[in-house]
Structures are given as structure tokens and as C-alpha cells.
CSV table of N, CA and C in Angstrom, one decimal:
chain,number,residue,atom,x,y,z
K,1117,MET,N,-32.2,-13.1,24.6
K,1117,MET,CA,-30.4,-13.3,24.3
K,1117,MET,C,-30.3,-11.8,24.5
K,1118,THR,N,-29.0,-11.3,24.9
K,1118,THR,CA,-28.4,-10.5,25.0
K,1118,THR,C,-27.2,-10.1,23.9
K,1119,SER,N,-26.4,-8.9,24.1
K,1119,SER,CA,-25.4,-8.7,22.6
K,1119,SER,C,-24.5,-9.5,23.9
K,1120,ASP,N,-24.4,-9.9,25.2
K,1120,ASP,CA,-23.1,-10.6,25.9
K,1120,ASP,C,-23.7,-12.1,25.7
K,1121,ASP,N,-24.5,-12.7,25.4
K,1121,ASP,CA,-24.7,-14.0,25.3
K,1121,ASP,C,-24.6,-14.6,23.9
K,1122,ARG,N,-23.8,-13.7,23.0
K,1122,ARG,CA,-23.3,-14.0,21.7
K,1122,ARG,C,-22.6,-15.1,22.1
K,1123,LEU,N,-22.4,-16.1,20.6
K,1123,LEU,CA,-21.4,-17.4,20.7
K,1123,LEU,C,-19.8,-16.4,21.2
K,1124,GLY,N,-19.0,-17.3,21.8
K,1124,GLY,CA,-17.8,-16.8,22.7
K,1124,GLY,C,-17.8,-15.6,23.6
K,1125,GLY,N,-18.8,-15.2,24.2
K,1125,GLY,CA,-19.0,-14.5,24.6
K,1125,GLY,C,-18.7,-12.9,24.7
K,1126,GLU,N,-18.6,-12.7,23.6
K,1126,GLU,CA,-17.7,-11.2,22.9
K,1126,GLU,C,-19.3,-10.4,22.8
K,1127,ARG,N,-19.1,-9.1,23.3
K,1127,ARG,CA,-20.1,-8.0,23.6
K,1127,ARG,C,-20.3,-7.8,22.0
K,1128,GLU,N,-21.2,-7.2,21.9
K,1128,GLU,CA,-21.6,-7.0,20.4
K,1128,GLU,C,-21.4,-5.4,20.7
K,1129,PRO,N,-20.7,-4.8,19.3
K,1129,PRO,CA,-20.8,-3.3,19.7
K,1129,PRO,C,-22.4,-2.5,19.7
K,1130,SER,N,-22.3,-1.6,20.6
K,1130,SER,CA,-23.5,-0.6,20.5
K,1130,SER,C,-23.8,0.1,19.2
K,1131,CYS,N,-24.6,0.7,19.0
K,1131,CYS,CA,-24.9,1.3,18.1
K,1131,CYS,C,-23.9,2.7,17.9
K,1132,ASP,N,-24.3,3.4,19.0
K,1132,ASP,CA,-23.3,4.5,19.1
K,1132,ASP,C,-21.7,4.2,18.9
K,1133,GLU,N,-21.3,3.1,19.3
K,1133,GLU,CA,-20.0,2.6,19.2
K,1133,GLU,C,-19.7,2.2,17.2
K,1134,LEU,N,-20.6,1.8,16.8
K,1134,LEU,CA,-20.9,1.4,15.4
K,1134,LEU,C,-20.9,2.2,14.4
K,1135,ILE,N,-21.5,3.8,15.1
K,1135,ILE,CA,-21.6,5.0,14.2
K,1135,ILE,C,-20.2,5.5,14.4
K,1136,HIS,N,-19.3,5.3,15.9
K,1136,HIS,CA,-17.8,6.1,15.8
K,1136,HIS,C,-17.3,5.5,14.9
K,1137,ALA,N,-17.4,4.4,14.8
K,1137,ALA,CA,-16.2,3.4,14.2
K,1137,ALA,C,-16.5,3.6,12.8
K,1138,SER,N,-17.4,4.0,12.4
K,1138,SER,CA,-18.2,4.4,10.9
K,1138,SER,C,-17.5,5.5,10.6
K,1139,LYS,N,-17.5,6.6,11.0
K,1139,LYS,CA,-17.1,8.0,10.9
K,1139,LYS,C,-15.5,8.4,11.1
K,1140,ARG,N,-14.9,7.4,11.8
K,1140,ARG,CA,-13.6,7.2,11.8
K,1140,ARG,C,-13.0,6.3,10.4
K,1141,ALA,N,-13.6,5.2,10.1
K,1141,ALA,CA,-13.4,5.1,9.0
K,1141,ALA,C,-13.5,5.7,7.4
K,1142,VAL,N,-14.6,6.5,7.6
K,1142,VAL,CA,-14.6,7.5,6.5
K,1142,VAL,C,-13.6,8.6,6.6
K,1143,ALA,N,-13.4,9.0,7.7
K,1143,ALA,CA,-12.4,9.8,8.1
K,1143,ALA,C,-11.2,9.5,7.6
K,1144,GLU,N,-10.6,7.7,8.0
K,1144,GLU,CA,-9.3,7.3,7.6
K,1144,GLU,C,-9.2,7.5,5.7
K,1145,ARG,N,-10.1,7.0,5.5
K,1145,ARG,CA,-10.1,6.9,3.7
K,1145,ARG,C,-10.5,7.8,3.2
K,1146,LEU,N,-11.1,8.9,3.5
K,1146,LEU,CA,-11.2,10.1,2.9
K,1146,LEU,C,-9.8,10.4,2.5
K,1147,ARG,N,-9.0,10.8,3.9
K,1147,ARG,CA,-7.7,11.1,4.1
K,1147,ARG,C,-6.7,10.7,2.9
K,1148,HIS,N,-6.9,8.8,3.3
K,1148,HIS,CA,-6.1,7.8,2.1
K,1148,HIS,C,-6.0,8.6,1.1
K,1149,ILE,N,-7.4,8.6,0.5
K,1149,ILE,CA,-7.3,8.9,-0.9
K,1149,ILE,C,-6.9,10.0,-1.3
K,1150,ARG,N,-6.9,10.9,-0.6
K,1150,ARG,CA,-6.6,12.3,-0.7
K,1150,ARG,C,-5.2,12.9,-1.1
K,1151,GLN,N,-4.3,11.6,-0.1
K,1151,GLN,CA,-2.9,12.0,0.1
K,1151,GLN,C,-2.0,10.6,-0.8
K,1152,HIS,N,-3.2,9.6,-1.1
K,1152,HIS,CA,-2.2,9.0,-2.1
K,1152,HIS,C,-3.1,8.1,-3.7
K,1153,HIS,N,-4.1,9.2,-3.9
K,1153,HIS,CA,-4.8,8.8,-5.6
K,1153,HIS,C,-3.1,9.2,-6.3
K,1154,PRO,N,-3.8,8.1,-7.2
K,1154,PRO,CA,-2.3,8.7,-8.5
K,1154,PRO,C,-2.7,9.9,-8.8
K,1155,GLU,N,-3.6,10.9,-8.8
K,1155,GLU,CA,-3.3,12.0,-9.5
K,1155,GLU,C,-3.1,13.0,-8.5
K,1156,GLY,N,-2.7,12.5,-7.7
K,1156,GLY,CA,-2.8,13.4,-6.0
K,1156,GLY,C,-1.1,13.3,-5.6
K,1157,PRO,N,-0.9,14.0,-4.2
K,1157,PRO,CA,-1.7,14.1,-3.1
K,1157,PRO,C,-2.3,15.3,-3.5
K,1158,PHE,N,-3.8,15.3,-3.0
K,1158,PHE,CA,-4.6,16.8,-2.7
K,1158,PHE,C,-4.4,17.3,-1.9
K,1159,THR,N,-4.6,18.7,-1.7
K,1159,THR,CA,-4.8,19.6,-0.5
K,1159,THR,C,-6.5,19.5,-0.5
K,1160,LEU,N,-7.1,19.7,1.0
K,1160,LEU,CA,-8.4,19.8,1.2
K,1160,LEU,C,-8.9,20.5,0.2
K,1161,ALA,N,-8.5,21.7,-0.1
K,1161,ALA,CA,-8.9,22.9,-0.7
K,1161,ALA,C,-8.9,22.1,-2.6
K,1162,SER,N,-8.0,21.5,-2.6
K,1162,SER,CA,-7.8,21.6,-4.2
K,1162,SER,C,-9.0,20.1,-4.4
K,1163,LEU,N,-9.2,19.4,-3.5
K,1163,LEU,CA,-10.1,18.3,-3.5
K,1163,LEU,C,-11.3,18.7,-3.3
K,1164,ALA,N,-11.3,19.7,-2.3
K,1164,ALA,CA,-13.2,20.2,-2.5
K,1164,ALA,C,-13.5,20.8,-3.6
K,1165,GLU,N,-12.7,21.2,-4.2
K,1165,GLU,CA,-12.7,22.2,-5.7
K,1165,GLU,C,-13.3,21.4,-6.4
K,1166,ARG,N,-12.4,20.3,-6.7
K,1166,ARG,CA,-12.3,19.2,-7.7
K,1166,ARG,C,-13.8,18.4,-7.4
K,1167,ALA,N,-14.2,18.2,-6.0
K,1167,ALA,CA,-15.5,17.4,-6.0
K,1167,ALA,C,-16.7,18.4,-5.6
K,1168,GLY,N,-16.7,19.9,-5.4
K,1168,GLY,CA,-17.8,20.7,-5.9
K,1168,GLY,C,-18.5,20.7,-4.2
K,1169,VAL,N,-17.5,20.3,-3.1
K,1169,VAL,CA,-18.0,20.7,-1.9
K,1169,VAL,C,-17.2,21.3,-1.1
K,1170,SER,N,-17.3,21.9,0.2
K,1170,SER,CA,-16.7,22.9,0.7
K,1170,SER,C,-15.2,22.0,1.4
K,1171,ALA,N,-14.0,23.3,1.5
K,1171,ALA,CA,-13.3,22.2,2.3
K,1171,ALA,C,-13.4,22.4,3.7
K,1172,ARG,N,-14.3,23.0,4.5
K,1172,ARG,CA,-14.5,22.9,6.0
K,1172,ARG,C,-15.4,21.8,5.6
K,1173,THR,N,-15.9,21.1,5.0
K,1173,THR,CA,-17.0,20.1,4.9
K,1173,THR,C,-16.0,18.7,5.1
K,1174,LEU,N,-14.9,18.8,4.2
K,1174,LEU,CA,-13.9,17.8,4.2
K,1174,LEU,C,-13.5,17.3,5.3
K,1175,ALA,N,-12.9,19.0,6.0
K,1175,ALA,CA,-12.0,19.0,7.1
K,1175,ALA,C,-12.6,18.3,8.1
K,1176,GLN,N,-13.9,18.7,8.2
K,1176,GLN,CA,-14.7,18.0,9.4
K,1176,GLN,C,-15.2,16.1,9.0
K,1177,ALA,N,-15.1,16.1,8.2
K,1177,ALA,CA,-15.3,14.5,7.6
K,1177,ALA,C,-13.9,13.8,8.1
K,1178,GLU,N,-12.4,14.5,7.7
K,1178,GLU,CA,-11.4,14.2,8.3
K,1178,GLU,C,-11.1,13.9,9.4
K,1179,SER,N,-11.5,14.9,10.4
K,1179,SER,CA,-11.2,14.9,11.6
K,1179,SER,C,-11.0,13.6,12.2
K,1180,SER,N,-10.7,13.8,13.8
K,1180,SER,CA,-9.9,12.1,13.9
K,1180,SER,C,-11.5,12.1,14.6
K,1181,GLU,N,-12.6,12.4,14.7
K,1181,GLU,CA,-13.8,11.4,15.7
K,1181,GLU,C,-14.9,11.9,14.2
K,1182,GLY,N,-14.6,12.2,13.1
K,1182,GLY,CA,-15.1,12.2,11.8
K,1182,GLY,C,-16.4,13.2,12.1
K,1183,ALA,N,-17.3,13.1,11.3
K,1183,ALA,CA,-18.5,14.1,11.0
K,1183,ALA,C,-19.7,13.1,10.3
K,1184,ASN,N,-20.5,13.9,10.4
K,1184,ASN,CA,-21.9,13.5,9.8
K,1184,ASN,C,-22.0,13.8,8.7
K,1185,VAL,N,-21.1,13.1,7.4
K,1185,VAL,CA,-21.0,13.5,6.2
K,1185,VAL,C,-22.0,13.0,5.7
K,1186,THR,N,-22.8,13.9,4.8
K,1186,THR,CA,-23.6,13.3,3.8
K,1186,THR,C,-23.3,12.0,3.1
K,1187,LEU,N,-24.4,11.7,2.1
K,1187,LEU,CA,-24.0,10.5,0.9
K,1187,LEU,C,-24.0,11.3,0.0
K,1188,GLU,N,-24.4,12.9,-0.1
K,1188,GLU,CA,-24.0,13.5,-1.4
K,1188,GLU,C,-22.5,14.0,-1.8
K,1189,THR,N,-21.9,14.5,-0.5
K,1189,THR,CA,-20.3,14.3,-0.4
K,1189,THR,C,-19.9,13.4,-1.0
K,1190,LEU,N,-20.0,12.1,0.0
K,1190,LEU,CA,-19.6,11.5,-0.4
K,1190,LEU,C,-19.6,10.9,-1.8
K,1191,THR,N,-20.4,10.9,-2.4
K,1191,THR,CA,-20.6,9.9,-3.7
K,1191,THR,C,-19.7,11.7,-4.3
K,1192,LYS,N,-19.9,12.8,-4.2
K,1192,LYS,CA,-19.1,13.8,-5.1
K,1192,LYS,C,-17.5,13.6,-5.1
K,1193,VAL,N,-17.4,13.6,-4.0
K,1193,VAL,CA,-15.8,13.5,-3.6
K,1193,VAL,C,-15.1,11.9,-4.2
K,1194,ALA,N,-16.1,10.8,-3.8
K,1194,ALA,CA,-15.5,9.6,-4.9
K,1194,ALA,C,-15.8,9.8,-6.6
K,1195,HIS,N,-16.9,10.1,-6.7
K,1195,HIS,CA,-16.8,10.5,-8.7
K,1195,HIS,C,-15.9,11.4,-9.1
K,1196,SER,N,-15.6,12.3,-8.0
K,1196,SER,CA,-14.6,13.6,-8.6
K,1196,SER,C,-12.9,12.5,-8.9
K,1197,LEU,N,-12.8,11.8,-8.0
K,1197,LEU,CA,-11.7,11.1,-8.0
K,1197,LEU,C,-11.3,9.7,-9.0
K,1198,GLY,N,-12.8,9.8,-9.4
K,1198,GLY,CA,-12.8,8.0,-10.6
K,1198,GLY,C,-13.5,7.2,-9.5
K,1199,ILE,N,-14.2,6.9,-8.2
K,1199,ILE,CA,-14.3,6.2,-7.8
K,1199,ILE,C,-15.7,5.9,-8.0
K,1200,ARG,N,-16.2,4.5,-8.8
K,1200,ARG,CA,-17.8,4.3,-9.0
K,1200,ARG,C,-18.4,4.0,-7.9
K,1201,ARG,N,-17.6,3.2,-6.6
K,1201,ARG,CA,-18.4,2.5,-5.9
K,1201,ARG,C,-18.1,3.3,-4.6
K,1202,ILE,N,-19.3,3.4,-4.0
K,1202,ILE,CA,-19.6,4.6,-2.9
K,1202,ILE,C,-18.7,3.7,-1.7
K,1203,ALA,N,-19.0,2.5,-1.7
K,1203,ALA,CA,-18.8,1.3,-0.7
K,1203,ALA,C,-17.8,1.9,0.0
K,1204,TYR,N,-16.5,2.2,-1.4
K,1204,TYR,CA,-15.3,2.7,-0.6
K,1204,TYR,C,-15.1,3.3,0.5
K,1205,PHE,N,-15.9,4.2,1.1
K,1205,PHE,CA,-15.7,4.8,2.1
K,1205,PHE,C,-16.1,3.7,3.5
K,1206,LEU,N,-16.6,2.7,3.6
K,1206,LEU,CA,-17.4,2.0,4.3
K,1206,LEU,C,-17.1,0.5,4.4
K,1207,ASP,N,-16.9,-0.2,3.3
K,1207,ASP,CA,-17.0,-1.6,3.5
K,1207,ASP,C,-15.4,-2.0,3.1
K,1208,ASP,N,-14.5,-2.4,3.9
K,1208,ASP,CA,-13.2,-2.9,4.2
K,1208,ASP,C,-13.0,-3.9,2.7
K,1209,ALA,N,-13.6,-4.8,2.2
K,1209,ALA,CA,-13.6,-5.3,1.0
K,1209,ALA,C,-13.0,-4.3,-0.3
K,1210,VAL,N,-14.2,-3.5,-0.5
K,1210,VAL,CA,-14.2,-2.3,-1.4
K,1210,VAL,C,-13.1,-1.4,-1.7
K,1211,PHE,N,-12.8,-1.2,-0.6
K,1211,PHE,CA,-11.6,0.1,0.0
K,1211,PHE,C,-10.3,-0.7,-0.5
K,1212,GLN,N,-10.3,-2.2,-0.3
K,1212,GLN,CA,-8.9,-3.0,-0.5
K,1212,GLN,C,-9.1,-3.4,-2.2
K,1213,GLN,N,-10.7,-3.7,-2.6
K,1213,GLN,CA,-10.2,-3.7,-4.2
K,1213,GLN,C,-10.0,-2.3,-4.7
K,1214,VAL,N,-10.3,-1.3,-4.2
K,1214,VAL,CA,-10.2,0.4,-4.9
K,1214,VAL,C,-8.8,0.4,-4.9
K,1215,THR,N,-8.2,0.4,-3.6
K,1215,THR,CA,-6.9,0.6,-3.7
K,1215,THR,C,-6.0,0.3,-3.9
K,1216,ALA,N,-6.2,-1.1,-4.4
K,1216,ALA,CA,-5.5,-2.5,-5.4
K,1216,ALA,C,-5.6,-1.9,-7.0
K,1217,GLU,N,-6.5,-1.4,-7.1
K,1217,GLU,CA,-6.7,-0.7,-8.7
K,1217,GLU,C,-5.9,0.4,-8.4
K,1218,LEU,N,-5.8,1.5,-7.8
K,1218,LEU,CA,-5.4,3.1,-8.0
K,1218,LEU,C,-4.2,2.7,-7.6
K,1219,ASP,N,-3.4,1.4,-6.7
K,1219,ASP,CA,-1.7,1.3,-6.5
K,1219,ASP,C,-1.7,1.0,-7.9
K,1220,THR,N,-2.2,0.2,-8.6
K,1220,THR,CA,-1.8,-0.3,-10.2
K,1220,THR,C,-1.7,0.9,-11.1
K,1221,LEU,N,-2.8,1.4,-10.9
K,1221,LEU,CA,-2.6,2.9,-12.0
K,1221,LEU,C,-1.5,3.3,-11.6
K,1222,ALA,N,-1.5,3.7,-10.7
K,1222,ALA,CA,-0.1,4.8,-9.9
K,1222,ALA,C,1.3,3.9,-10.9
K,1223,ARG,N,0.9,2.8,-10.5
K,1223,ARG,CA,2.2,1.9,-11.2
K,1223,ARG,C,2.6,1.6,-12.6
K,1224,LEU,N,1.6,2.3,-13.3
K,1224,LEU,CA,1.7,2.3,-14.3
K,1224,LEU,C,1.8,3.0,-14.8
K,1225,ARG,N,1.3,4.0,-14.5
K,1225,ARG,CA,2.0,6.0,-14.4
K,1225,ARG,C,3.5,6.0,-14.6
K,1226,THR,N,4.4,5.4,-13.5
K,1226,THR,CA,5.3,5.4,-13.2
K,1226,THR,C,5.6,4.6,-14.6
K,1227,GLN,N,5.4,3.6,-15.1
K,1227,GLN,CA,5.8,3.2,-16.1
K,1227,GLN,C,5.6,3.9,-17.9
K,1228,LYS,N,5.2,4.9,-17.0
K,1228,LYS,CA,4.4,6.0,-18.5
K,1228,LYS,C,4.3,5.6,-19.4
K,1229,VAL,N,2.9,4.7,-18.8
K,1229,VAL,CA,1.9,4.0,-19.5
K,1229,VAL,C,0.9,5.5,-19.6
K,1230,GLU,N,0.3,5.5,-21.2
K,1230,GLU,CA,-0.2,6.9,-21.2
K,1230,GLU,C,-2.0,6.7,-20.8
K,1231,GLY,N,-2.6,5.3,-20.9
K,1231,GLY,CA,-3.9,5.4,-20.9
K,1231,GLY,C,-4.1,3.5,-21.2
K,1232,VAL,N,-5.6,3.5,-20.1
K,1232,VAL,CA,-5.4,1.9,-20.0
K,1232,VAL,C,-6.8,1.8,-20.4
K,1233,SER,N,-7.3,0.7,-21.1
K,1233,SER,CA,-8.6,0.8,-21.4
K,1233,SER,C,-9.5,-0.4,-20.8
K,1234,ALA,N,-10.6,-0.4,-20.3
K,1234,ALA,CA,-11.0,-1.3,-19.5
K,1234,ALA,C,-12.4,-2.0,-20.0
K,1235,ARG,N,-12.6,-3.5,-20.3
K,1235,ARG,CA,-13.6,-3.5,-21.1
K,1235,ARG,C,-14.6,-4.3,-20.0
K,1236,ARG,N,-15.9,-3.8,-20.0
K,1236,ARG,CA,-16.8,-4.1,-19.1
K,1236,ARG,C,-17.6,-5.6,-19.7
K,1237,SER,N,-17.8,-5.5,-21.1
K,1237,SER,CA,-18.9,-6.5,-22.1
K,1237,SER,C,-18.1,-7.6,-22.1
K,1238,ALA,N,-16.9,-7.9,-21.6
K,1238,ALA,CA,-16.0,-9.4,-21.7
K,1238,ALA,C,-15.7,-9.7,-20.0
K,1239,PRO,N,-15.9,-9.9,-19.0
K,1239,PRO,CA,-15.8,-10.2,-18.1
K,1239,PRO,C,-14.6,-11.4,-17.8
K,1240,THR,N,-13.4,-10.8,-17.3
K,1240,THR,CA,-12.4,-12.4,-17.2
K,1240,THR,C,-12.9,-13.2,-16.1
K,1241,GLY,N,-14.0,-13.0,-15.1
K,1241,GLY,CA,-13.9,-13.9,-14.0
K,1241,GLY,C,-13.3,-13.7,-13.0
K,1242,LEU,N,-11.8,-13.1,-13.2
K,1242,LEU,CA,-10.8,-13.2,-12.2
K,1242,LEU,C,-11.2,-12.1,-11.4
K,1243,PRO,N,-11.3,-12.1,-9.8
K,1243,PRO,CA,-11.2,-11.0,-9.1
K,1243,PRO,C,-10.1,-9.9,-9.2
K,1244,VAL,N,-10.7,-9.0,-8.8
K,1244,VAL,CA,-9.8,-7.5,-9.1
K,1244,VAL,C,-8.6,-7.5,-8.6
K,1245,GLU,N,-8.3,-8.5,-7.2
K,1245,GLU,CA,-7.3,-8.6,-6.8
K,1245,GLU,C,-6.4,-9.3,-7.9
K,1246,GLN,N,-6.7,-10.5,-8.0
K,1246,GLN,CA,-6.1,-11.2,-8.9
K,1246,GLN,C,-5.6,-10.4,-10.4
K,1247,LEU,N,-6.3,-9.9,-10.5
K,1247,LEU,CA,-6.0,-9.1,-12.1
K,1247,LEU,C,-5.4,-8.1,-12.0
K,1248,ALA,N,-5.2,-7.1,-10.4
K,1248,ALA,CA,-4.0,-6.3,-10.4
K,1248,ALA,C,-2.9,-6.8,-9.8
K,1249,GLN,N,-2.8,-8.1,-9.3
K,1249,GLN,CA,-1.4,-8.9,-8.9
K,1249,GLN,C,-1.1,-9.2,-10.7
K,1250,LEU,N,-1.5,-9.7,-11.5
K,1250,LEU,CA,-1.6,-10.2,-13.0
K,1250,LEU,C,-0.9,-8.6,-13.6
K,1251,LEU,N,-1.5,-7.5,-13.6
K,1251,LEU,CA,-1.0,-6.5,-13.7
K,1251,LEU,C,0.2,-6.2,-13.7
K,1252,SER,N,0.7,-6.4,-12.2
K,1252,SER,CA,1.7,-5.5,-11.7
K,1252,SER,C,2.9,-6.7,-11.9
K,1253,GLY,N,2.6,-8.2,-12.2
K,1253,GLY,CA,4.0,-8.9,-12.7
K,1253,GLY,C,3.9,-8.1,-13.7
K,1254,ILE,N,3.0,-8.3,-15.1
K,1254,ILE,CA,3.3,-7.8,-16.1
K,1254,ILE,C,4.5,-6.5,-16.1
K,1255,LEU,N,4.2,-5.7,-15.5
K,1255,LEU,CA,4.9,-3.9,-15.3
K,1255,LEU,C,6.0,-4.7,-14.8
K,1256,ALA,N,6.2,-5.7,-13.6
K,1256,ALA,CA,7.4,-6.0,-13.3
K,1256,ALA,C,8.3,-6.4,-14.6
K,1257,ASN,N,7.7,-7.6,-15.0
K,1257,ASN,CA,8.3,-8.3,-16.1
K,1257,ASN,C,8.8,-6.7,-17.4
K,1258,ALA,N,8.0,-6.4,-17.5
K,1258,ALA,CA,8.3,-5.2,-18.3
K,1258,ALA,C,9.5,-4.2,-18.3
K,1259,GLU,N,9.8,-4.2,-16.5
K,1259,GLU,CA,10.8,-3.0,-16.0
K,1259,GLU,C,12.3,-3.6,-16.4
K,1260,GLN,N,12.0,-5.4,-16.0
K,1260,GLN,CA,13.3,-6.2,-16.1
K,1260,GLN,C,13.8,-6.1,-17.4
K,1261,ALA,N,13.2,-6.2,-18.7
K,1261,ALA,CA,13.3,-6.0,-19.9
K,1261,ALA,C,13.4,-5.4,-20.1
K,1262,ARG,N,13.2,-3.7,-20.1
K,1262,ARG,CA,13.3,-2.5,-20.5
K,1262,ARG,C,15.0,-2.3,-19.8
K,1263,ASN,N,15.4,-3.1,-18.4
K,1263,ASN,CA,16.8,-2.6,-17.8
K,1263,ASN,C,17.5,-3.8,-18.8
K,1264,ALA,N,17.1,-4.8,-19.2
K,1264,ALA,CA,18.0,-5.5,-19.5
K,1264,ALA,C,18.5,-5.1,-21.3
K,1265,LEU,N,17.6,-4.3,-21.9
K,1265,LEU,CA,17.6,-3.5,-22.9
K,1265,LEU,C,19.0,-2.7,-22.6
K,1266,GLN,N,18.3,-1.8,-22.0
K,1266,GLN,CA,19.6,-0.9,-21.4
K,1266,GLN,C,20.7,-1.1,-21.1
K,1267,GLU,N,21.3,-2.3,-20.9
K,1267,GLU,CA,22.6,-2.8,-20.8
K,1267,GLU,C,23.0,-3.7,-21.7
K,1268,LEU,N,22.5,-3.5,-22.7
K,1268,LEU,CA,23.2,-4.6,-24.0
K,1268,LEU,C,23.9,-3.5,-24.7
K,1269,PRO,N,24.9,-3.5,-25.1
K,1269,PRO,CA,26.0,-2.6,-25.8
K,1269,PRO,C,25.3,-2.2,-26.9
K,1270,ALA,N,25.4,-0.6,-27.2
K,1270,ALA,CA,24.9,-0.2,-28.2
K,1270,ALA,C,25.3,-0.9,-29.5
K,1271,THR,N,24.4,-1.0,-30.7
K,1271,THR,CA,24.6,-1.5,-32.0
K,1271,THR,C,25.0,-0.2,-33.0
K,1272,GLU,N,26.2,-0.6,-33.9
K,1272,GLU,CA,26.2,0.7,-35.0
K,1272,GLU,C,25.0,0.7,-35.7
K,1273,GLN,N,24.4,1.3,-35.8
K,1273,GLN,CA,22.9,1.8,-36.4
K,1273,GLN,C,23.4,2.5,-37.9
K,1274,SER,N,24.7,3.1,-38.2
K,1274,SER,CA,25.1,3.9,-39.3
K,1274,SER,C,24.9,3.1,-40.7
K,1275,ASN,N,25.2,1.4,-40.7
K,1275,ASN,CA,25.2,1.0,-41.4
K,1275,ASN,C,24.2,-0.3,-41.6
K,1276,PRO,N,23.1,0.0,-41.6
K,1276,PRO,CA,22.2,-1.2,-41.3
K,1276,PRO,C,22.4,-2.8,-42.3
K,1277,PRO,N,21.9,-3.7,-42.2
K,1277,PRO,CA,21.8,-4.5,-43.1
K,1277,PRO,C,21.4,-4.3,-44.6
K,1278,PRO,N,22.3,-5.1,-45.7
K,1278,PRO,CA,21.5,-4.9,-46.5
K,1278,PRO,C,20.1,-5.9,-47.5
K,1279,GLU,N,19.3,-5.0,-48.0
K,1279,GLU,CA,17.9,-5.5,-48.3
K,1279,GLU,C,18.2,-6.2,-49.0
K,1280,SER,N,17.6,-7.7,-49.3
K,1280,SER,CA,17.7,-9.1,-50.0
K,1280,SER,C,16.7,-8.7,-51.2
K,1281,ASP,N,17.2,-9.1,-52.6
K,1281,ASP,CA,16.1,-8.6,-53.7
K,1281,ASP,C,15.4,-10.0,-53.9
K,1282,SER,N,14.7,-10.4,-52.7
K,1282,SER,CA,13.7,-12.2,-53.0
K,1282,SER,C,12.8,-11.5,-54.0
């Protein structure tokens, strides 16, 4: 059976095509994370310094054709940005999950949240996307409540209510 004999008659991509597609995916995701990370955006030089790799290596990896970037370089970049899943650079599902998590962190920062604690010992069983949606809903409700409170007329604080002697 040839690659053209697959179900539906679609041609299976060649090894070279898969390599080029993978390089492009890595390049796009490196560029995306550098420009959209909650602590960024980063210049090539600043991300390279943070990750302990050369700016030239990152520039080559981000080029339109991509480059043969090593797993070591990808791991250093990911780790320096708090990404623990190296598959972020190659797997669409992981890329989307991590991006959703980072978007949620960015929204939390705009809400002036200073810290978030994540527990691994008691998993909720919910997919990351659902947790991100829940957090987004909570943030939206908190913003609406804050806006509603700011619209309330100011009460006079100079005469607090008398304390009861119970």
C-alpha cells in the first residue's frame, strides 16, 4: 500500500515535509511565547539571556524556515519561561493548553492578583481548558462586582455605627 492509497486518497506527507512543518511550528511557537508571555514581551536578546542560549540560535529557530534547534535549547527556553512541557513546541493540544494557562495568568496579573498557588496533590479531574474557563468566569464576575461597588455612592465613614453592649 502506497502513501497515496490511504483512506480518502489523501497523500501522506513525506518525511521532509513533516520536518519542515515541525520547524515552522517550533519557529511560530517560539515567536508566540516570546511576544505573548505574561512577563514579556521579550526581545530575542533578553529571552536568550534568560534561557542561557545565544540570541543567534533563537533568531535562527524563529526564522521563517526554522532551524535544527536542539532539545536542550527548547528545554532551556521553556524552563526559563515556566513551561514544564517541552511538547509545547510540537504538540497542538499542549500548545493550546499552555497558551490558555498563560492567558489566564496574564488576566490575573491585570486584575492585580499577586500570587496563585496550584496544588498537584488534589487534582480536580477537570481538563486545563475547563479550569481556565472557570478562572476566567471568576475573574469576569470579580471585575463586574468591583465596577458595581465603585458605582455605589460613597457612605460617610466619619460617624461609625455605635457598638452594642451585648
